[in-house]
XYZ file of C-alpha atoms in Angstrom:
649
model
C -53.538 168.294 109.484
C -56.231 169.788 111.736
C -58.281 172.836 110.759
C -56.657 174.838 113.513
C -53.112 174.181 112.377
C -54.158 174.597 108.731
C -55.422 178.114 109.390
C -52.254 178.922 111.337
C -50.163 177.750 108.378
C -52.180 179.951 106.049
C -51.679 182.841 108.443
C -47.885 182.407 108.420
C -47.864 182.035 104.636
C -49.870 185.259 104.226
C -47.554 187.115 106.641
C -44.530 186.020 104.609
C -46.242 187.155 101.414
C -47.055 190.538 102.980
C -43.688 190.743 104.783
C -45.538 191.896 107.856
C -46.731 190.366 111.108
C -49.511 192.940 111.472
C -52.287 191.701 109.145
C -55.664 193.238 108.360
C -58.423 190.730 109.121
C -60.410 191.443 105.943
C -57.331 191.012 103.751
C -56.585 187.708 105.391
C -60.182 186.537 104.983
C -60.025 187.261 101.242
C -56.721 185.412 101.027
C -58.195 182.353 102.743
C -61.262 182.281 100.480
C -59.142 182.464 97.338
C -56.832 179.779 98.676
C -59.811 177.531 99.545
C -61.342 177.912 96.080
C -58.061 176.919 94.488
C -57.204 173.942 96.735
C -60.588 172.608 97.941
C -60.306 169.591 95.668
C -57.023 168.601 97.294
C -58.182 169.379 100.846
C -61.961 169.104 101.393
C -61.575 170.619 104.876
C -61.128 174.032 103.186
C -64.769 173.919 102.159
C -65.712 175.685 105.417
C -63.938 178.852 104.230
C -65.782 179.169 100.883
C -68.881 180.920 102.244
C -69.206 184.571 103.088
C -69.649 183.888 106.828
C -66.522 184.305 108.973
C -67.911 182.605 112.086
C -65.803 179.465 111.667
C -62.665 181.496 111.018
C -63.330 183.745 114.016
C -63.672 180.677 116.276
C -60.369 179.297 115.065
C -58.650 182.657 115.441
C -59.929 182.839 119.031
C -58.371 179.420 119.700
C -55.067 180.608 118.260
C -55.226 183.678 120.478
C -55.848 181.532 123.579
C -52.751 179.528 122.627
C -50.780 182.813 122.456
C -49.904 182.248 118.822
C -51.618 185.445 117.680
C -53.140 188.588 119.147
C -56.374 190.128 117.790
C -56.267 193.916 117.684
C -59.077 196.451 117.229
C -57.764 199.820 116.035
C -60.418 202.457 115.316
C -62.878 199.850 114.097
C -60.275 198.077 111.989
C -59.422 194.532 113.054
C -55.853 193.286 112.800
C -54.114 189.993 113.466
C -50.737 190.181 115.193
C -48.723 187.088 114.269
C -46.254 186.684 117.163
C -44.063 184.099 115.429
C -43.324 186.566 112.598
C -41.908 189.148 115.005
C -40.098 186.471 117.036
C -38.347 185.271 113.882
C -37.410 188.835 112.956
C -35.916 189.448 116.420
C -34.010 186.148 116.245
C -32.620 187.208 112.857
C -31.538 190.496 114.416
C -29.562 188.634 117.097
C -27.921 186.575 114.347
C -26.805 189.826 112.710
C -25.426 191.086 116.040
C -23.498 187.832 116.423
C -21.760 188.620 113.154
C -21.338 192.303 114.042
C -21.197 192.999 117.778
C -21.249 196.750 117.186
C -24.971 196.608 116.362
C -27.293 197.565 119.211
C -29.743 195.217 120.941
C -33.371 195.257 119.715
C -35.822 196.991 122.068
C -39.632 197.093 122.253
C -39.505 200.533 120.563
C -38.361 198.741 117.387
C -41.801 197.104 117.067
C -44.636 198.728 115.076
C -46.579 201.385 116.937
C -49.751 199.320 116.769
C -48.031 196.276 118.282
C -49.984 195.509 121.511
C -48.057 195.228 124.764
C -50.166 192.173 125.651
C -48.394 190.208 122.916
C -45.120 190.513 124.822
C -44.089 188.425 127.831
C -42.672 191.171 130.063
C -40.514 190.363 133.106
C -37.162 191.122 134.700
C -34.285 189.764 132.650
C -33.237 187.311 135.363
C -36.755 185.858 135.647
C -36.646 184.856 131.983
C -32.988 184.077 131.298
C -32.311 181.909 134.384
C -35.201 179.462 133.697
C -34.158 179.346 130.031
C -30.555 178.558 131.015
C -31.957 175.754 133.192
C -33.792 174.349 130.171
C -37.236 175.492 131.277
C -39.735 177.871 129.599
C -39.819 175.692 126.526
C -42.701 176.474 124.184
C -43.972 174.793 121.031
C -44.570 178.190 119.434
C -42.177 181.172 119.370
C -42.517 183.663 122.242
C -41.466 187.291 122.293
C -40.057 188.648 125.576
C -39.418 192.105 126.928
C -36.520 191.847 129.385
C -36.455 194.749 131.806
C -33.058 195.843 133.181
C -32.124 197.883 136.281
C -31.018 201.521 136.379
C -33.691 202.635 133.888
C -31.917 201.028 130.974
C -34.086 200.259 127.916
C -35.630 196.790 127.978
C -34.285 194.133 125.647
C -36.506 192.549 123.005
C -35.724 188.844 123.118
C -37.033 185.868 121.159
C -37.388 182.321 122.459
C -35.849 181.228 119.145
C -32.511 182.644 120.358
C -30.564 180.483 122.785
C -29.643 182.252 126.075
C -26.020 181.174 125.546
C -26.052 183.101 122.255
C -27.277 186.205 124.098
C -24.425 185.783 126.611
C -21.899 185.342 123.788
C -23.134 188.588 122.186
C -22.845 190.414 125.524
C -19.273 189.213 125.994
C -18.423 190.288 122.449
C -19.702 193.823 123.150
C -17.640 194.025 126.339
C -14.630 192.663 124.453
C -14.832 195.506 121.923
C -14.573 198.094 124.686
C -11.832 196.311 126.656
C -9.748 195.759 123.540
C -9.081 199.478 123.408
C -5.766 200.342 125.052
C -7.006 202.921 127.536
C -9.858 200.713 128.788
C -7.769 197.533 128.712
C -4.996 198.871 130.936
C -7.405 200.788 133.186
C -9.652 197.847 134.124
C -6.745 195.389 134.235
C -5.040 197.623 136.787
C -8.225 197.881 138.893
C -8.559 194.109 138.985
C -4.932 193.634 140.008
C -5.192 196.210 142.789
C -8.316 194.555 144.226
C -6.731 191.067 144.052
C -3.207 191.312 145.502
C -1.151 188.199 144.998
C -3.268 187.063 142.035
C -1.703 189.255 139.361
C -0.789 186.313 137.131
C -4.273 184.802 137.357
C -5.851 188.188 136.567
C -3.598 188.702 133.584
C -4.357 185.209 132.235
C -8.079 185.798 132.729
C -7.938 189.139 130.913
C -5.802 187.809 128.073
C -8.056 184.816 127.564
C -11.146 187.026 127.471
C -9.685 189.367 124.842
C -7.954 186.851 122.575
C -9.833 183.531 123.044
C -13.619 184.093 122.967
C -14.590 180.397 122.894
C -12.339 179.409 125.792
C -13.438 182.502 127.707
C -17.090 181.486 127.372
C -16.355 177.932 128.521
C -14.386 179.179 131.533
C -17.331 181.367 132.521
C -19.591 178.308 132.469
C -17.310 175.919 134.330
C -14.410 177.540 136.183
C -14.644 178.307 139.896
C -12.099 181.118 140.321
C -13.227 182.990 137.197
C -16.705 183.660 138.618
C -15.270 186.139 141.101
C -13.171 187.874 138.427
C -16.205 188.258 136.156
C -18.268 189.675 139.007
C -15.577 192.229 139.816
C -15.066 193.231 136.185
C -18.796 193.840 135.660
C -18.957 195.836 138.894
C -16.004 198.047 137.912
C -17.523 198.767 134.487
C -20.885 199.719 136.001
C -19.141 201.801 138.653
C -17.164 203.684 136.017
C -20.269 204.430 133.921
C -22.176 205.747 136.951
C -20.225 208.955 136.470
C -21.602 209.415 132.943
C -24.762 211.539 132.757
C -25.771 211.170 129.115
C -25.419 207.702 127.671
C -24.695 207.136 124.000
C -26.163 204.185 122.110
C -22.847 202.358 122.569
C -22.888 203.042 126.322
C -26.423 201.673 126.648
C -25.542 198.593 124.641
C -22.455 197.986 126.793
C -24.337 198.350 130.096
C -27.061 196.006 128.824
C -24.302 193.482 128.048
C -22.840 193.907 131.546
C -26.167 193.102 133.203
C -26.745 190.088 130.951
C -23.238 188.850 131.827
C -23.855 189.319 135.562
C -27.103 187.339 135.402
C -25.388 184.511 133.518
C -22.332 184.584 135.801
C -24.541 184.267 138.892
C -26.432 181.369 137.314
C -23.293 179.415 136.375
C -21.696 180.115 139.760
C -24.768 178.768 141.583
C -24.858 175.753 139.296
C -21.174 175.045 139.954
C -21.796 175.241 143.715
C -24.785 172.914 143.407
C -22.755 170.469 141.325
C -19.981 170.527 143.925
C -22.498 170.003 146.730
C -24.135 167.173 144.798
C -20.771 165.575 144.066
C -19.755 165.765 147.738
C -23.114 164.362 148.842
C -22.808 161.436 146.417
C -19.336 160.697 147.803
C -20.837 160.706 151.317
C -23.530 158.363 150.033
C -20.843 156.012 148.746
C -19.053 156.158 152.105
C -22.270 155.425 154.010
C -22.897 152.381 151.831
C -19.512 151.044 152.981
C -20.342 151.378 156.687
C -22.043 148.807 158.942
C -24.454 147.135 158.649
C -23.331 147.209 154.953
C -26.782 146.338 153.570
C -29.472 149.001 153.176
C -32.944 149.229 151.748
C -34.111 152.309 149.870
C -35.771 153.833 152.931
C -32.488 153.656 154.852
C -30.568 155.176 151.933
C -33.031 158.063 151.702
C -32.368 158.892 155.373
C -28.563 158.929 155.024
C -26.938 162.032 156.533
C -23.493 163.605 156.401
C -21.093 164.067 159.335
C -23.042 167.157 160.448
C -26.303 165.237 160.581
C -27.707 167.014 157.506
C -29.736 164.643 155.270
C -28.015 163.869 151.975
C -31.337 163.890 150.138
C -31.696 167.585 149.548
C -28.027 168.034 148.775
C -28.816 165.871 145.761
C -32.239 165.308 144.214
C -34.215 162.085 144.217
C -33.514 161.869 140.488
C -29.772 162.064 141.232
C -30.186 159.235 143.758
C -32.121 157.092 141.269
C -29.504 157.680 138.578
C -26.688 156.858 141.017
C -28.299 153.585 142.141
C -29.125 152.644 138.560
C -25.608 153.338 137.282
C -23.896 151.609 140.191
C -26.066 148.487 139.854
C -26.052 148.207 136.043
C -23.023 150.039 134.638
C -20.556 147.289 133.771
C -17.506 148.599 131.944
C -15.794 145.217 132.035
C -17.002 141.678 132.598
C -16.850 142.169 136.356
C -19.880 142.572 138.586
C -21.197 146.105 139.193
C -19.934 147.848 142.326
C -23.388 147.849 143.946
C -25.378 144.619 144.196
C -29.005 144.032 145.100
C -30.798 141.131 146.779
C -34.112 140.278 148.443
C -34.907 138.178 151.479
C -37.152 135.126 151.134
C -40.837 136.026 150.933
C -40.201 139.769 150.760
C -40.208 142.298 147.934
C -37.887 144.601 149.902
C -34.743 145.269 147.877
C -31.420 145.661 149.696
C -28.239 147.248 148.350
C -24.722 146.165 149.261
C -21.309 147.081 147.855
C -19.460 144.236 146.210
C -16.447 144.554 148.512
C -18.578 144.114 151.654
C -20.418 140.915 150.691
C -17.857 138.429 152.018
C -16.984 140.357 155.230
C -20.701 140.737 155.947
C -21.302 137.012 155.514
C -18.485 136.262 157.964
C -19.933 138.749 160.449
C -23.492 137.425 160.088
C -22.270 133.836 160.485
C -20.551 134.866 163.699
C -23.713 136.599 164.921
C -25.971 133.692 163.962
C -23.737 130.992 165.432
C -24.605 131.639 169.071
C -28.321 132.010 168.361
C -28.576 128.827 166.302
C -26.446 126.873 168.764
C -28.558 127.994 171.732
C -31.806 127.163 169.922
C -30.667 123.666 169.011
C -29.112 123.016 172.428
C -32.354 123.926 174.228
C -34.452 121.905 171.809
C -32.235 118.818 172.028
C -32.114 119.160 175.800
C -35.927 118.933 175.904
C -35.852 115.902 173.616
C -33.219 114.152 175.739
C -35.183 114.988 178.848
C -38.200 113.205 177.403
C -36.026 110.311 176.170
C -36.666 111.260 172.522
C -34.511 111.571 169.429
C -34.983 113.505 166.191
C -33.353 112.732 162.801
C -30.894 115.633 162.907
C -29.297 114.208 166.047
C -27.990 111.161 164.174
C -28.050 112.061 160.470
C -25.605 114.685 159.125
C -27.786 115.510 156.085
C -30.788 116.140 158.321
C -28.563 118.214 160.576
C -27.508 120.397 157.615
C -31.157 120.861 156.613
C -32.024 121.884 160.154
C -29.155 124.405 160.248
C -30.352 125.887 156.944
C -33.857 126.202 158.357
C -32.535 127.915 161.493
C -30.432 130.367 159.462
C -33.399 131.156 157.247
C -35.559 132.064 160.251
C -32.993 133.697 162.548
C -30.839 135.515 159.971
C -32.807 136.163 156.750
C -30.120 138.542 155.409
C -27.425 135.865 155.757
C -29.674 133.273 154.113
C -30.436 135.632 151.224
C -26.741 136.358 150.626
C -25.763 132.684 150.768
C -28.421 131.881 148.159
C -27.856 134.944 145.968
C -26.925 134.528 142.313
C -23.895 136.800 142.642
C -22.101 135.163 145.595
C -19.983 132.774 143.515
C -18.864 135.607 141.205
C -18.035 137.843 144.161
C -15.990 135.024 145.662
C -14.191 134.439 142.340
C -13.382 138.148 141.848
C -12.018 138.418 145.380
C -9.699 135.500 144.648
C -8.503 137.094 141.395
C -7.909 140.480 143.034
C -5.876 138.951 145.900
C -7.574 141.267 148.359
C -5.998 140.662 151.814
C -9.291 141.461 153.555
C -11.135 138.594 151.824
C -8.371 136.278 150.631
C -8.691 134.015 153.694
C -12.488 133.770 153.420
C -13.316 130.526 151.646
C -17.008 129.876 151.111
C -16.784 127.417 148.215
C -15.336 123.946 147.794
C -15.198 122.319 144.356
C -17.468 125.020 143.007
C -20.177 124.463 145.639
C -21.071 126.420 148.736
C -19.627 124.790 151.844
C -22.070 123.227 154.305
C -23.901 125.261 156.919
C -22.068 123.400 159.681
C -18.765 124.666 158.242
C -20.097 128.191 157.798
C -21.317 128.292 161.391
C -18.326 126.290 162.755
C -20.813 123.964 164.413
C -20.606 120.192 164.910
C -23.538 117.889 165.593
C -21.802 115.975 168.384
C -20.845 119.232 170.156
C -24.482 120.324 170.389
C -25.471 116.888 171.588
C -22.763 117.046 174.256
C -23.867 120.518 175.403
C -27.488 119.376 175.607
C -26.586 116.267 177.662
C -24.487 118.292 180.092
C -27.641 120.184 181.091
C -29.411 116.930 182.060
C -29.517 115.690 185.683
C -26.691 113.243 186.475
C -28.916 110.181 186.645
C -29.863 110.620 182.941
C -26.298 109.624 182.106
C -26.283 106.531 184.319
C -27.237 103.633 181.986
C -29.312 101.490 184.367
C -31.090 104.391 186.048
C -31.770 106.173 182.777
C -33.136 102.909 181.254
C -35.517 102.419 184.160
C -36.589 106.078 184.033
C -37.249 105.815 180.336
C -39.255 102.632 180.895
C -41.479 103.948 183.681
C -41.487 107.707 183.080
C -41.305 107.808 179.332
C -44.505 108.670 177.537
C -45.432 108.931 173.895
C -45.589 112.255 172.103
C -49.365 112.038 171.808
C -49.744 111.557 175.551
C -47.544 114.567 176.347
C -49.381 116.671 173.779
C -52.786 115.808 175.230
C -51.519 116.527 178.733
C -50.140 119.887 177.635
C -53.480 120.823 176.072
C -55.401 119.882 179.227
C -52.962 121.567 181.595
C -54.375 124.940 182.718
C -52.255 128.025 182.127
C -51.056 129.358 185.449
C -51.259 133.104 185.797
C -48.243 134.705 187.423
C -49.215 136.663 190.496
C -47.918 137.763 193.919
C -49.589 137.099 197.222
C -51.224 139.971 199.050
C -48.257 140.508 201.340
C -45.856 140.734 198.385
C -48.198 143.134 196.574
C -48.472 145.369 199.624
C -44.722 145.292 200.122
C -44.047 146.167 196.493
C -46.590 148.972 196.511
C -45.086 150.377 199.684
C -41.608 150.192 198.206
C -42.811 151.928 195.051
C -44.401 154.704 197.078
C -41.222 155.200 199.088
C -39.125 155.326 195.903
C -41.457 157.912 194.378
C -41.133 160.131 197.416
C -37.316 159.956 197.219
C -37.122 161.224 193.625
C -34.643 164.034 193.340
C -33.190 166.239 190.683
C -30.406 163.687 190.123
C -33.004 161.173 188.899
C -34.379 163.762 186.499
C -30.841 164.303 185.245
C -30.488 160.565 184.663
C -33.671 160.561 182.619
C -32.385 163.441 180.539
C -29.078 161.648 180.003
C -30.805 158.414 178.982
C -33.033 160.299 176.541
C -30.002 162.110 175.115
C -28.132 158.792 174.812
C -30.964 157.336 172.745
C -30.790 160.310 170.376
C -27.035 159.892 170.004
C -27.545 156.152 169.453
C -30.001 156.882 166.616
C -27.323 159.034 164.976
C -24.380 156.632 165.411
C -26.118 153.303 164.744
C -27.185 152.727 161.112
C -30.803 151.910 160.491
C -31.414 148.154 160.597
C -28.565 147.486 163.014
C -28.277 147.555 166.819
C -25.893 149.131 169.293
C -24.603 145.742 170.450
C -24.040 144.523 166.902
C -22.072 147.637 165.979
C -19.919 147.325 169.108
C -19.206 143.671 168.336
C -18.244 144.538 164.754
C -15.821 147.273 165.847
C -14.248 145.019 168.502
C -13.215 142.583 165.781
C -11.660 145.469 163.842
C -9.456 146.997 166.545
C -8.873 143.918 168.720
C -6.936 141.598 166.408
C -5.367 139.342 169.040
C -5.527 135.703 167.947
C -5.614 134.172 171.404
C -9.220 134.261 172.578
C -8.392 134.685 176.262
C -5.963 137.543 175.629
C -8.451 139.214 173.293
C -11.157 139.077 175.962
C -8.763 140.499 178.562
C -7.813 143.389 176.237
C -11.453 144.193 175.583
C -12.257 144.159 179.284
C -9.281 146.425 180.049
C -10.492 148.943 177.466
C -14.041 148.737 178.818
C -12.765 149.354 182.355
C -10.904 152.463 181.235
C -14.027 153.756 179.514
C -16.198 153.065 182.562
C -13.753 154.816 184.910
C -13.501 157.776 182.555
C -17.283 158.052 182.216
C -17.808 157.686 185.978
C -15.875 160.910 186.513
C -17.410 162.676 183.513
C -21.016 161.876 184.438
C -20.720 163.790 187.701
C -20.907 167.083 185.804
C -22.536 165.979 182.528
C -26.138 166.987 181.853
C -28.641 165.745 179.299
C -28.320 168.862 177.164
C -24.544 168.469 177.083
C -24.652 164.834 175.972
C -24.498 165.347 172.185
C -22.785 163.671 169.238
C -20.033 166.297 169.216
C -19.491 165.912 172.960
C -19.230 162.125 172.663
C -16.745 162.463 169.803
C -14.591 164.827 171.860
C -14.670 162.533 174.908
C -13.808 159.462 172.843
C -10.984 161.227 170.980
C -9.505 162.470 174.245
C -9.606 159.024 175.824
C -8.158 157.228 172.787
C -5.181 159.614 172.744
C -4.196 158.642 176.292
C -1.004 156.531 176.626
C -2.993 153.464 177.631
C -4.976 153.349 174.372
C -2.719 155.158 171.904
C -0.726 151.946 171.346
C -3.705 150.251 169.647
C -3.181 150.585 165.884
C -6.709 150.919 164.532
C -7.451 154.254 166.187
C -10.447 155.143 164.017
C -12.292 151.888 164.757
C -11.315 152.101 168.433
C -12.667 155.664 168.663
C -15.958 154.555 167.162
C -16.159 151.665 169.634
C -15.459 153.995 172.561
C -18.268 156.300 171.406
C -20.723 153.393 171.214
C -19.676 152.000 174.604
C -20.097 155.430 176.200
C -23.612 155.603 174.770
C -24.368 152.145 176.172
C -23.132 153.161 179.645
C -25.324 156.266 179.735
C -28.262 154.465 178.165
C -28.197 151.840 180.945
C -28.038 154.323 183.842
């Protein structure tokens, strides 16, 4: 135990012995010296108090005063120590007595000794103290004594930090209950509430009955119920309004009005908290919905920038702590043996963590395979074409295992998200759970065979001989004529080293125009600049507006084209490829015709998210498009296609 805390303990012990929190300094000094003489053998630290000098004690008392544990008082040359904890405990005991007998009045600063210094009290408006305490703030290691000022010149309340604010509210409700239990007041205020709330007579009666007969349930309803907040606010207002007519307040009147103001402060706090909880709950639901939208995978930065349908950021409607708790619970809270609803993964060579809902893993893999197929196929076709052109072969052209390795390498470089998902530790479990759940959306997706991931050629629906055929088709005809191709390979073929050396020696040709072409282009540019009109400015405004709308509609990490492709597969479910392409082109033609007419009068300022939604909804409801079943996905596609049209003006 430190010297500081030891002296504070002695101070509290002496105050208990004296039954007073206002202690004479000399009396306390004598008490400490006698205590030190008696217990110095047990605690050698008390040796500092054995001398006649009080310098050490004065230093420690100054420290206690700076910590607001005591207050030193000089009264006509007499020095006193005001022990704040003693008075705080007394006030807390008084509130305990009032809890047992609500007829007792609240303690006020006038109940303190006359010599009690005002500086020892924390004085503020009642709401400035009670609201932070209800929020769990204003916590102190040592007891604090507050003076809570109230409006309308009512006496301030003396309040101790040792008393919970909920206990103060419970006392206030008990005082109001005493008054409203009387027949004349009960019927009078019940009638006023019914008159001001026509059609809610039953609710008012239930509220009033609960308040009078069920104190515990009444307190809980005040903390949690939505409709009751308004009833409490009205009841407090009617009571204050009725007492405005009284000129001279009795002690009971003052106590009742103090209770009314305490109840109003608490009611406002709980109402605001309920609204915040509702807003937070709605925002978290929007967060969950956003996680289920394309592109389905999001890093933390993208999640932080999520917004609701009005474009208002979700972060702010809930706190960052709420977001952290949500992500932690959704990624770790496993009530059963199933995987958590939200999964995380990283791409190769990156520490960036991505989040994806369990239900979207398999559909996303199918979508990414579809997106990667064309890219990988084009890359290999061009590469093999160059090899065939130089009469070369590479292992993947003839060996299926080498071909699979090459496909894996291409997927890793061109689609890192797809590669990360295919090599994630949760993919097999996701696949198994989808099979057990018999989900129609994923039941036909089969990524495993005999417990192993199917080959990349199966995932990408790509055959080695098909790529070889496509690459050979691009060759000149004489490459496919055996005799001519053999002679060309014999005389024109060169080794890799020779071609590499030639490529290194070959000078890089700079692309340039001749003087005539430059002059012609410059002249054309000058003529085009002189013909700029207000219509061109309008186009620029529309293009700029389209980019803003695109940023709102397209999730971060995705592209406009990718989103359009994803929505096409959702609303265009025709199995025949040719018919599906014709349907898509028919829809695109309708959109283009519709936009061609609309753009004649549309300005950049009028091209907003709301405007696009209205245009798309109107077009989708036309007879030509209303027959398509997936109206929501079709509407979203129409919005994106409209943005693309305006963006490419």
